[in-house]
XYZ file of C-alpha atoms in Angstrom:
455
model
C 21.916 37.791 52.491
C 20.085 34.757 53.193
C 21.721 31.539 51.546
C 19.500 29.356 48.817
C 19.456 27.181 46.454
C 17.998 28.090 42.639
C 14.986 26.157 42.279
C 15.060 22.964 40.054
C 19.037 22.149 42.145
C 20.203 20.125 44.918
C 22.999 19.573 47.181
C 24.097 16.444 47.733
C 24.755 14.945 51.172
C 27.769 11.969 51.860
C 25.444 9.380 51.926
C 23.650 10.736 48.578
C 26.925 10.726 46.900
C 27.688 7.399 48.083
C 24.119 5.922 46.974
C 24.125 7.465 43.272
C 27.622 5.815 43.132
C 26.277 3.164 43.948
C 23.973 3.237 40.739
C 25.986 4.367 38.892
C 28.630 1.814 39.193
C 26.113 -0.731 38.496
C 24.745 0.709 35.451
C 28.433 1.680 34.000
C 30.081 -1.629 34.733
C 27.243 -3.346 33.118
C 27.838 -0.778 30.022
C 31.387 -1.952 29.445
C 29.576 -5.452 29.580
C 27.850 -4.613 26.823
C 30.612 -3.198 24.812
C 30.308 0.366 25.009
C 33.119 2.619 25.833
C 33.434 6.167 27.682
C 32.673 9.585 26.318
C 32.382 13.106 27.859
C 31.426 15.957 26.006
C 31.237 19.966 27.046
C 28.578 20.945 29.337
C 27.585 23.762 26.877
C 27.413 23.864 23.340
C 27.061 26.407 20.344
C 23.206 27.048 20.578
C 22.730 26.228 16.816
C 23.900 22.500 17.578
C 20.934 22.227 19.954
C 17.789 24.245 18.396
C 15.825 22.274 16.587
C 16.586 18.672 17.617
C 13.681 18.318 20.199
C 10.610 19.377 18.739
C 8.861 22.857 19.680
C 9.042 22.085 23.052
C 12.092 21.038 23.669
C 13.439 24.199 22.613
C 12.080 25.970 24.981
C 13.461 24.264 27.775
C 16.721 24.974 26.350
C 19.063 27.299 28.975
C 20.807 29.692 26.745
C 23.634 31.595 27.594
C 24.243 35.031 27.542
C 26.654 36.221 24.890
C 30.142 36.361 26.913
C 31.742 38.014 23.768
C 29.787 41.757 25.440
C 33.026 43.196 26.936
C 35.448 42.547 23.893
C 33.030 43.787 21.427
C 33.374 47.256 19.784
C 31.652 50.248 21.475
C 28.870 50.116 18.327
C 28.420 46.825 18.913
C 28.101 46.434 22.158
C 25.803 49.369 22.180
C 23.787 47.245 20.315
C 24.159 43.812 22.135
C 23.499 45.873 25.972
C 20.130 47.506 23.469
C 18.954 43.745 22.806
C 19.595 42.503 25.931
C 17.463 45.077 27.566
C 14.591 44.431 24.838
C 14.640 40.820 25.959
C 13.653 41.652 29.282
C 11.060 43.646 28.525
C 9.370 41.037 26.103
C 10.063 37.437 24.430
C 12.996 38.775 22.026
C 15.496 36.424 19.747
C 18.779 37.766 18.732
C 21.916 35.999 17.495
C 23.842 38.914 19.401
C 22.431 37.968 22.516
C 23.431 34.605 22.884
C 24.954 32.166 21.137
C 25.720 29.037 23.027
C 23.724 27.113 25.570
C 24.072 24.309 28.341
C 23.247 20.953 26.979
C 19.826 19.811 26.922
C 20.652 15.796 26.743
C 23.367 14.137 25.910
C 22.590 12.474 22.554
C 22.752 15.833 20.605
C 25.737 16.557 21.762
C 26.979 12.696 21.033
C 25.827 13.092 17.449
C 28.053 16.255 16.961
C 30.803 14.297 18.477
C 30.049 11.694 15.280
C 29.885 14.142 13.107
C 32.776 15.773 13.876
C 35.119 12.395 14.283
C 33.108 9.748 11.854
C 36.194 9.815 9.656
C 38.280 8.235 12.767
C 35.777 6.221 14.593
C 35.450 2.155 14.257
C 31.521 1.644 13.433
C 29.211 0.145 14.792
C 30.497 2.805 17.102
C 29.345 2.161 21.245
C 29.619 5.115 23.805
C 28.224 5.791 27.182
C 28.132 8.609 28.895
C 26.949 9.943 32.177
C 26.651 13.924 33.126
C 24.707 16.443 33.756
C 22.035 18.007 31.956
C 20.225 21.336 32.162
C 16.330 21.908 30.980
C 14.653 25.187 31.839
C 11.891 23.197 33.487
C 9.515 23.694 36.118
C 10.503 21.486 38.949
C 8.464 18.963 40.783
C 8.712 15.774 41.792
C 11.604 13.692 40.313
C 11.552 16.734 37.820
C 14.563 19.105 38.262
C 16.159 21.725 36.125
C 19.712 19.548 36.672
C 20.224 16.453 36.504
C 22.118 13.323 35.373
C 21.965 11.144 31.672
C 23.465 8.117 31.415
C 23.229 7.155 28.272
C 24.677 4.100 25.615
C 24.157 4.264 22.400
C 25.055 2.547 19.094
C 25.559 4.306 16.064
C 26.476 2.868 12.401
C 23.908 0.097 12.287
C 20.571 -0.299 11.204
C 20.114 -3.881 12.795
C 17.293 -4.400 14.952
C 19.585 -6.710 17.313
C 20.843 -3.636 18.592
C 16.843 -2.792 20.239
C 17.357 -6.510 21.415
C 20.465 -6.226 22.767
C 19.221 -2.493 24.547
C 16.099 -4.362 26.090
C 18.308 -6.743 27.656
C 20.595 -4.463 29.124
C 17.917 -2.585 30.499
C 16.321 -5.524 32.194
C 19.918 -6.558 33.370
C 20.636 -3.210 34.847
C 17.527 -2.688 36.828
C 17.398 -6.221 37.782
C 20.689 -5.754 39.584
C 19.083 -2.530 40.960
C 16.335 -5.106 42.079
C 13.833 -2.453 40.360
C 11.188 -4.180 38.785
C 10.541 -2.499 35.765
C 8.195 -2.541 32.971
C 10.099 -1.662 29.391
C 6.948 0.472 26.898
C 8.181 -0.049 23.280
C 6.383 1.770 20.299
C 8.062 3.110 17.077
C 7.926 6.497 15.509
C 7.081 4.647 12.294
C 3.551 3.473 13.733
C 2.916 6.755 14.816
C 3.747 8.074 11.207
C 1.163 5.833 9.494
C -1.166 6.599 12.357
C -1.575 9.851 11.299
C -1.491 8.985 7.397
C -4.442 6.683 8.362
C -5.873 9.666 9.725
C -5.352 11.928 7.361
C -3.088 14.488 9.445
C 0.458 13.538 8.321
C 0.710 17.360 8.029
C -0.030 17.567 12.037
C 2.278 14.648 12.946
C 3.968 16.504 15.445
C 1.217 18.204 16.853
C 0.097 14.306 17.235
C 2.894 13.054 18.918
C 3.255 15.668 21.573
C -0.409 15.019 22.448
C -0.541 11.744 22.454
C 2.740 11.586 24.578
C 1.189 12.903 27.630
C -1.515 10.415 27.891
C -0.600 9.044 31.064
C -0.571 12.372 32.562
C -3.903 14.158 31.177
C -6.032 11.322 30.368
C -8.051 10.345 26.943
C -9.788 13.824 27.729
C -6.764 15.839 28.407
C -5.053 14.237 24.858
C -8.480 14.671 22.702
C -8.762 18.425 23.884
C -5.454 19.173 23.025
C -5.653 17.634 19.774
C -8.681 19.804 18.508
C -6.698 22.755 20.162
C -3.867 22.027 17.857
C -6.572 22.152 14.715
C -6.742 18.176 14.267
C -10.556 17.416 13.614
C -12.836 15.386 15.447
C -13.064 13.382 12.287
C -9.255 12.365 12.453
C -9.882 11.812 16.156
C -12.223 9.254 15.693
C -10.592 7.169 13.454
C -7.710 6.936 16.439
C -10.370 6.438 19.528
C -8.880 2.576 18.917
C -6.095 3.708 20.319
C -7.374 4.129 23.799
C -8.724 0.520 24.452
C -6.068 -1.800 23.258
C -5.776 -5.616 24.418
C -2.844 -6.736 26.574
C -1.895 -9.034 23.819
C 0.863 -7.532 21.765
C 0.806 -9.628 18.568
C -2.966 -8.739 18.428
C -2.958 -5.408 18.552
C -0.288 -5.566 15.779
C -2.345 -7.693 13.405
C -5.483 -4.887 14.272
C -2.319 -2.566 13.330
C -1.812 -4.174 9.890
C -5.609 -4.642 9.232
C -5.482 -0.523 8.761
C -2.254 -0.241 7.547
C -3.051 -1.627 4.083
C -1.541 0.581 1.351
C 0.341 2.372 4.062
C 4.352 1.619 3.592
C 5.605 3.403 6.355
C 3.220 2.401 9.240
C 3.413 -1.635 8.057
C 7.132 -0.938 8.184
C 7.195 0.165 11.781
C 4.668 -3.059 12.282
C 7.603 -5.510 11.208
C 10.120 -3.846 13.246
C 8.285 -4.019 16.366
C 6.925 -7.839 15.462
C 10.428 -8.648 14.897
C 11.745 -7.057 18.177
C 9.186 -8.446 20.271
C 9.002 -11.585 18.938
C 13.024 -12.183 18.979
C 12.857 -11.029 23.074
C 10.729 -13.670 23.534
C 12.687 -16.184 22.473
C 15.135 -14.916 24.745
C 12.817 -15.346 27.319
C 12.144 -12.147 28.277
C 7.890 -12.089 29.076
C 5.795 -10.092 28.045
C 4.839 -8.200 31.081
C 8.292 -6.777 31.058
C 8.706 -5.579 27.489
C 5.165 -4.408 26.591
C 3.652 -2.740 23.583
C 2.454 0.544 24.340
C 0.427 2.222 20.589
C 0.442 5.530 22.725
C 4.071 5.829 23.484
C 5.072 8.542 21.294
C 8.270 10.188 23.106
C 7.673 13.991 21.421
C 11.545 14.644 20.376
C 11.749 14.776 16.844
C 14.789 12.971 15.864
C 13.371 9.486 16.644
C 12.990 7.576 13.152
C 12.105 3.829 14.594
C 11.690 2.307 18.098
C 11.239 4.073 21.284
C 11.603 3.170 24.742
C 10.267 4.366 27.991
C 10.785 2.481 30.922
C 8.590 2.557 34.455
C 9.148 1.368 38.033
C 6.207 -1.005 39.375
C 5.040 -0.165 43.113
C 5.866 3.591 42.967
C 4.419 6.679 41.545
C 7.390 7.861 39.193
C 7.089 9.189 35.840
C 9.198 7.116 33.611
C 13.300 6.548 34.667
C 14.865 5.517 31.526
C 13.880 5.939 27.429
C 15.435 6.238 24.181
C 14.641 4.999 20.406
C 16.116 5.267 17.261
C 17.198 8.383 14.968
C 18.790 6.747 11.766
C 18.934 10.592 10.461
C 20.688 12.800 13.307
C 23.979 13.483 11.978
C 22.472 15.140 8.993
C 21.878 18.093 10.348
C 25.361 18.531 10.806
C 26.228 17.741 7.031
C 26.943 13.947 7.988
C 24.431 11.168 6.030
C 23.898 7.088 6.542
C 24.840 6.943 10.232
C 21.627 5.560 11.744
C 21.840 5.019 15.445
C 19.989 4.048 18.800
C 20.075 4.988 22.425
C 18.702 4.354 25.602
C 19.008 6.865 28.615
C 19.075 5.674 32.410
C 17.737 8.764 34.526
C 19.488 8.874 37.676
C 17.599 10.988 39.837
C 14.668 9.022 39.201
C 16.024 5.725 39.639
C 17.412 7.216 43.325
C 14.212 8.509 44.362
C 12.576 5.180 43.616
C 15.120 3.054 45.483
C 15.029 5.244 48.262
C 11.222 5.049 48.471
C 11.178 1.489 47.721
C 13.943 1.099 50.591
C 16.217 -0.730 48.017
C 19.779 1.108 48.908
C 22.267 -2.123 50.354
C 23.615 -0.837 53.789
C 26.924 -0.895 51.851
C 26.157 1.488 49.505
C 27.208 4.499 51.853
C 30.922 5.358 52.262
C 31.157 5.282 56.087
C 34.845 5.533 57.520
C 35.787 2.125 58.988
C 38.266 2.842 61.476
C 38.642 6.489 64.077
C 41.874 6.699 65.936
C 41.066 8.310 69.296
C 43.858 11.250 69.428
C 45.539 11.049 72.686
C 48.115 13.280 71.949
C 52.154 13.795 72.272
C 54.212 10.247 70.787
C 50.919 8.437 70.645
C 49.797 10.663 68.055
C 52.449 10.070 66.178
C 52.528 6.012 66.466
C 48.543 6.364 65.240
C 49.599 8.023 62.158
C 51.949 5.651 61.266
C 49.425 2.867 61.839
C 46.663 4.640 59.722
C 49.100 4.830 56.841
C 50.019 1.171 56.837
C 45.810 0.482 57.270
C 45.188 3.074 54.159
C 48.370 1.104 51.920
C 45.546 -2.101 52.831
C 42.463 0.208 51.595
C 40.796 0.200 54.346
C 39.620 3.605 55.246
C 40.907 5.409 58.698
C 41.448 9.150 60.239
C 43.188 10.528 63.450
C 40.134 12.607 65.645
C 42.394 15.972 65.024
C 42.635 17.324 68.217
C 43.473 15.381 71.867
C 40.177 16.263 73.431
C 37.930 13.968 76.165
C 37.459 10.362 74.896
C 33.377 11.534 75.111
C 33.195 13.705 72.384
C 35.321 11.573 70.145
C 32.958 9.059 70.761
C 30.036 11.037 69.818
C 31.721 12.339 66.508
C 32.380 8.508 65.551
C 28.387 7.867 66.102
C 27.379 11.050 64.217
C 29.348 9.957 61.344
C 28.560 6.463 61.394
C 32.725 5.116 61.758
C 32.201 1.174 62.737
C 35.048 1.240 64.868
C 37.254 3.679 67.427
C 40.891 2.529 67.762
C 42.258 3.560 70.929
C 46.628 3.649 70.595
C 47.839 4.704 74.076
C 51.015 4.044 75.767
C 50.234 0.323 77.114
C 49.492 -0.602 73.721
C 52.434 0.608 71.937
C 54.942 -0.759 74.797
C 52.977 -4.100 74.425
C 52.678 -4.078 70.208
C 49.054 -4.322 70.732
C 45.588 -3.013 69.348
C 42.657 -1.730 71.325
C 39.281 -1.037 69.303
C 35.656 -0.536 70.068
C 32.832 -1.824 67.679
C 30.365 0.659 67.945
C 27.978 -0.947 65.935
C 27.683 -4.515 68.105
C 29.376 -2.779 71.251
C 32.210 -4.919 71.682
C 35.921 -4.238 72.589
C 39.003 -6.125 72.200
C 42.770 -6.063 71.851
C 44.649 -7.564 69.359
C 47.968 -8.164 68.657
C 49.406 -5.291 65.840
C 49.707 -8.310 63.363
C 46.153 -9.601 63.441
C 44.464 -5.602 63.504
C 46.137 -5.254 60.370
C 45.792 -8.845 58.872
């Protein structure tokens, strides 16, 4: 049988590994800047914990697992269980007996069932990040793929809007030592809840929110079809068209916010929040083309309760490669009240592919080997070992070429793989207590004395 790969995967070459460690090191050292501390959690999880967290969907996208609990189970029962099963491949089909559990989706779920479960032993304001993998039963494309990598920080136990400050900053910090320029799009859910009080479709707010979040890929059109598909009348839809042809001016378009928010609590509240998060990154100095207002942003997962992020790379065509927002009411659902919380997500394999495209990886981001013994064989061998170890105790990366073959091929394998320099250990230099190595990148040999190779 052929070999492949199932769609939506990827392997990952040496230098791939080395360049997403190289992001990721940047973004989790600049975590633990910020204060927040490491969490894993399991890559699956009981399927109730997920369902119902991301909106209609979401939940679709969700990789469920097929009930492992078949081959223990009573004849009866699994009679029944092998009877569903074969129903769900003949049609769309939803039984508890045929699965159960499911890989994670994202990892703030997951994070909030971790809080839930521990509240009772955690310090709070509680700060975690985490980076794994994540599964979505997507249809891959571009920078879309059915695994991939969070990596996520998150605060939960406050309701202070420093924390959105402090989460735009550490955005901006991160990318700008991944010398991405980035523009941050800030909205919050509470804008888009009076937006569709204003409207009269509070009873369609989701329907509204998962239109309007695909604006930048169907268009005005694309958004204003599907909203009339999803029963919201053309009536209601004009009373929004203002939210197609807004200024660049933040500020403004919040006063033109307030001007038809009058009476509404909940959309004037989400006004303050974002006046008060703009206005306070601005005295920071962060500018405004960095951190920009965005009324269309809506981010369709339906635990967000205040801000939400989404963040996009200038001078590539990338869908965005970071978000998050707030969700002051996430633990409820697992029987756990007044733990509001925020998070931001950095998404690796975007990030990658735009560094790559953007030529952006530092040479010394791969992990080439620095030093190849040539393998002459017999005592020399031996002598070459001995000097690798002492080079390795230094941390400075070496290997012995494993077999005593012509000094040609050893050279080529050092090329292929990129190893700056071939140490050659014969007989003269071991009587002599000397060094003889080959730079392969500049072309230059020399011998040293033992003392100054290893310095």
């Amino acid at each position: 049988m052929k070999p492949s790969l199932a769609k939506g995967t990827r392997d990952f070459t040496s230098l791939e590994v080395s360049r997403r460690k190289y992001i990721i090191n940047i973004l989790q050292k600049n975590f633990e800047l910020f204060g927040f501390q490491p969490l894993e959690t399991p890559s699956f999880e009981n399927l109730s914990t997920l369902t119902g967290k991301y909106g209609e969907e979401g939940d679709r996208l969700i990789f469920k697992i097929l009930n492992s609990s078949i081959n223990e189970a009573k004849d009866e029962k699994k009679v029944q269980m092998q009877n569903d099963f074969q129903k769900a491949l003949e049609k769309p089909f939803s039984s508890e007996n045929l699965t159960d559990k499911a890989l994670r989706y994202d990892l703030t779920v997951p994070f909030a069932r971790f809080v839930a479960m521990n509240h009772g032993k955690l310090t709070f304001p509680y700060k975690r990040y985490q980076i794994q993998p994540v599964w979505r039963a997507d249809r891959p494309q571009k920078g879309r793929f059915r695994e991939f990598y969070q990596c996520d920080a998150d605060v939960v136990g406050s309701e202070s809007l420093w924390q959105e400050v402090d989460l735009v900053q550490l955005y901006l910090k991160s990318f700008e030592e991944l010398k991405v320029s980035v523009k941050i799009h800030i909205n919050n859910r509470k804008v888009l809840s009076g937006l569709a009080e204003y409207a009269g479709i509070t009873d369609k707010l989701i329907d509204f929110t998962v239109a309007l979040d695909k604006l930048d890929k169907i268009g005005k059109d694309g958004v204003v079809k599907e909203l009339l598909e999803r029963e919201i009348t053309q009536e209601s839809i004009d009373k929004l068209d203002f939210l197609f042809s807004q200024t660049d001016n933040a500020l403004q378009n919040l006063e033109l916010l307030k001007s038809k928010f009058k009476g509404n609590e909940t959309g004037l509240k989400g006004v303050e929040e974002l006046e008060f998060v703009l206005t306070q990154c601005q005295n920071l100095g962060i500018k405004s083309e960095n951190l920009v207002f965005d009324i269309t942003l809506a981010r369709g997962l339906d635990y967000y309760t205040g801000a939400i992020f989404e963040v996009k790379a200038e001078g590539v065509q990338m869908g965005s490669i970071g978000g998050g927002g707030r969700y002051d009411n996430l633990t409820e659902v697992f029987g756990v009240k007044n733990i509001p919380g925020i998070g931001i997500s950095f998404g690796l394999d975007r990030i990658y592919l735009v560094l790559e495209e953007l030529n952006l990886f530092p040479e010394d981001a791969t992990s080439n080997v620095e030093f190849l013994f040539a393998n002459f064989g017999g005592n020399e061998t031996v002598e070459a070992l001995k000097l690798i170890r002492q080079l390795r105790e230094k941390g400075k990366s070496a290997e012995l070429y494993p077999e005593p073959a012509k000094i040609g091929k050893q050279f080529t394998y050092a090329e292929k793989k990129g190893i700056k320099n071939l140490v050659f250990l014969g007989e003269e230099e071991i009587k002599n207590g000397n060094v003889t190595f080959k730079n392969l990148e500049a072309g230059e040999q020399k011998t040293v004395s033992l003392e100054e190779f290893l310095g």
